Amino acid sequence: MDRCVVLVDAGYLLGAAASLLAGEPARSRITVDHATLIQGLRERAEAETEQPLLRIYWFDGAPDRVPQPEHRRLRVMPRVTVRLGALTRSDGRWAQKGVDAAMHAELTELARNRACSDIVLVTGDGDLLPGLMSAKEHGVAVHLWAVQAADGDYNQSEDLVAEADERRVLDRTWITRAVRAKELTGACAPSPAPRPEIAAILSAPLPETAAAAAAAAATHPADPRPAERNGSRPAAAASPCTTERGQENGEAPAARGVPTPKDLAGLARGLAGQSQGAPSGQPAGPGQPASVAAPNATLRWSSDKGWVDRGTGAGLGEPPETASLPMLAQLTSAEQRWADREEDITTVGGDPFEVGQVFARRWAERLTDAVHLQHLSTEYPRIPHRIDGELLRYAARFGLLAHKDDQIDEHDRYAIRAGFWREIDARTAAEHAPAGD
């Protein structure tokens, strides 16, 4: 058949692109426009082989072979087939398993069945040498493409290079049409675009700084309310990677990192004696500090049971208004469920903050009684446990909770819930906006 096929080892292509653009092979250091990348591969393959494209095969690894957001986007694109191997963690590093074997099997099968006249290989792995040689024996022309090496040397097997019929290099100019390096503001993580967070939690000082904060509040009384929900995150919690800075002009050192449930429990116990006007064990509402709690109570940030009285061991439960809030599954028809699945595959990128927003948007739009939205808002920053569990299960579809050594990543959970509350905030504010606005 006079047509071409492209086989892409995504680990090689994106890892080499990250080395070239960001200085290290971690794919987390780059952002990829997959639609532009696939279109570029198609156009170049057809131009260099002078044959129409039959198909692009995208080979990649995934935890438990569960498609990640990028795989969902790729597999609905025309002329693209995604093949997944396993992604396993060994000695602190992720490694692909089964990807090379799948590429070898596809390469030899295409050649044996004479499905194409030209095959383009985007890989550097010498394990594909037997498959390449077999394809040539069946009369298929093999084109080997490399990503420009960061050090100017080869980043492919020399035997593979020697055996290929044609070799081309995807240079920096070509790569940067679809791939960008993420800019770093610090040594620990890329800086995301400014986003709101759950201010009542993220602005709370850690237990070790609680005494200093209480003393300062007694000396200089101030509004105890944290930043508004829709405002920016306070400087003390501006980044999960925040480091301790020296004191300047008498300023207290910044809190390190994002407070954990344990931190908040210690804070509640440390400052409970200074809290005024709040019933014992009452959850913090919008605009209230998270420290308003009984001495023996702790805030379950997992949203499992809210405030729990450790002194008696009995859970305080939820108000009837929030305990009866409908779940998204109850509000969703079969037709909407189908449309949601299509949107998840084709539109939702899988960013934790975005996932929280999408879930909240669907829940709010399908409510039959707007009073439910108001009841939910009074629970801020805690999400009622039934809805919270459904939210996290939804997030798991995007691989956010299933690939961190079988544990839910703390920062992903904060981002998911922050996205949820931002969407709820926006809709609650819209309901109270004057009619003329």
PDB file of N, CA and C in Angstrom, residues 21 30 47 49 69 84 102 105 115 124 126 139 147 153 155 200 259 311 314 364 375 403 416:
ATOM      1  N   LEU A  21      14.640  21.711  25.865  1.00  0.00           N
ATOM      2  CA  LEU A  21      14.052  23.014  26.183  1.00  0.00           C
ATOM      3  C   LEU A  21      14.192  23.406  27.649  1.00  0.00           C
ATOM      4  N   ILE A  30       7.567  20.569  30.907  1.00  0.00           N
ATOM      5  CA  ILE A  30       7.114  21.134  29.636  1.00  0.00           C
ATOM      6  C   ILE A  30       5.594  21.093  29.551  1.00  0.00           C
ATOM      7  N   ALA A  47       5.085  14.896   3.827  1.00  0.00           N
ATOM      8  CA  ALA A  47       6.013  15.622   2.967  1.00  0.00           C
ATOM      9  C   ALA A  47       7.281  14.817   2.699  1.00  0.00           C
ATOM     10  N   THR A  49       7.822  11.417   3.115  1.00  0.00           N
ATOM     11  CA  THR A  49       7.629  10.111   2.485  1.00  0.00           C
ATOM     12  C   THR A  49       6.928  10.231   1.133  1.00  0.00           C
ATOM     13  N   PRO A  69      -5.236  12.253  31.155  1.00  0.00           N
ATOM     14  CA  PRO A  69      -5.935  13.282  30.365  1.00  0.00           C
ATOM     15  C   PRO A  69      -5.363  13.482  28.970  1.00  0.00           C
ATOM     16  N   LEU A  84      -1.066   1.892  25.165  1.00  0.00           N
ATOM     17  CA  LEU A  84      -0.499   2.167  26.480  1.00  0.00           C
ATOM     18  C   LEU A  84       0.196   0.952  27.072  1.00  0.00           C
ATOM     19  N   ALA A 102       5.271  -3.370  22.508  1.00  0.00           N
ATOM     20  CA  ALA A 102       4.091  -3.011  21.712  1.00  0.00           C
ATOM     21  C   ALA A 102       4.498  -2.355  20.399  1.00  0.00           C
ATOM     22  N   ALA A 105       5.840  -5.092  18.060  1.00  0.00           N
ATOM     23  CA  ALA A 105       4.766  -5.915  17.495  1.00  0.00           C
ATOM     24  C   ALA A 105       4.018  -5.160  16.398  1.00  0.00           C
ATOM     25  N   ALA A 115       0.690  -3.167   5.027  1.00  0.00           N
ATOM     26  CA  ALA A 115      -0.311  -2.136   5.262  1.00  0.00           C
ATOM     27  C   ALA A 115       0.165  -0.758   4.830  1.00  0.00           C
ATOM     28  N   GLY A 124      14.344   6.290  20.086  1.00  0.00           N
ATOM     29  CA  GLY A 124      15.793   6.197  20.179  1.00  0.00           C
ATOM     30  C   GLY A 124      16.236   4.872  20.734  1.00  0.00           C
ATOM     31  N   GLY A 126      17.266   1.137  21.066  1.00  0.00           N
ATOM     32  CA  GLY A 126      17.866   0.089  20.247  1.00  0.00           C
ATOM     33  C   GLY A 126      17.126  -1.222  20.305  1.00  0.00           C
ATOM     34  N   GLY A 139      10.086  -5.108   2.574  1.00  0.00           N
ATOM     35  CA  GLY A 139      10.000  -4.085   1.537  1.00  0.00           C
ATOM     36  C   GLY A 139       9.489  -2.737   1.988  1.00  0.00           C
ATOM     37  N   VAL A 147      14.904  13.653  17.994  1.00  0.00           N
ATOM     38  CA  VAL A 147      14.754  14.995  18.549  1.00  0.00           C
ATOM     39  C   VAL A 147      16.157  15.554  18.741  1.00  0.00           C
ATOM     40  N   ASP A 153      24.936  15.778  20.681  1.00  0.00           N
ATOM     41  CA  ASP A 153      25.328  14.417  20.339  1.00  0.00           C
ATOM     42  C   ASP A 153      24.092  13.590  19.997  1.00  0.00           C
ATOM     43  N   ASN A 155      21.041  11.047  20.632  1.00  0.00           N
ATOM     44  CA  ASN A 155      20.220  10.552  21.736  1.00  0.00           C
ATOM     45  C   ASN A 155      19.422   9.346  21.257  1.00  0.00           C
ATOM     46  N   ALA A 200      -9.609  30.535  54.160  1.00  0.00           N
ATOM     47  CA  ALA A 200      -9.761  30.262  55.581  1.00  0.00           C
ATOM     48  C   ALA A 200      -8.802  29.187  56.059  1.00  0.00           C
ATOM     49  N   PRO A 259      -0.961  24.347  55.381  1.00  0.00           N
ATOM     50  CA  PRO A 259      -1.359  23.671  56.618  1.00  0.00           C
ATOM     51  C   PRO A 259      -2.042  22.347  56.326  1.00  0.00           C
ATOM     52  N   GLY A 311     -13.464  14.691  72.791  1.00  0.00           N
ATOM     53  CA  GLY A 311     -13.677  14.444  74.207  1.00  0.00           C
ATOM     54  C   GLY A 311     -14.705  13.357  74.452  1.00  0.00           C
ATOM     55  N   ALA A 314     -17.971  11.246  69.929  1.00  0.00           N
ATOM     56  CA  ALA A 314     -19.175  11.207  69.093  1.00  0.00           C
ATOM     57  C   ALA A 314     -19.115  12.290  68.048  1.00  0.00           C
ATOM     58  N   ALA A 364     -24.060  22.820  40.321  1.00  0.00           N
ATOM     59  CA  ALA A 364     -24.839  24.051  40.523  1.00  0.00           C
ATOM     60  C   ALA A 364     -25.860  24.259  39.411  1.00  0.00           C
ATOM     61  N   HIS A 375     -27.167  26.810  51.129  1.00  0.00           N
ATOM     62  CA  HIS A 375     -26.826  25.916  52.230  1.00  0.00           C
ATOM     63  C   HIS A 375     -25.397  25.404  52.105  1.00  0.00           C
ATOM     64  N   HIS A 403      -1.897   7.682  41.047  1.00  0.00           N
ATOM     65  CA  HIS A 403      -0.522   7.440  40.626  1.00  0.00           C
ATOM     66  C   HIS A 403       0.514   7.997  41.589  1.00  0.00           C
ATOM     67  N   ILE A 416      -8.140  20.701  43.943  1.00  0.00           N
ATOM     68  CA  ILE A 416      -9.459  20.237  43.518  1.00  0.00           C
ATOM     69  C   ILE A 416     -10.552  20.977  44.285  1.00  0.00           C
TER      70      ILE A 416
END
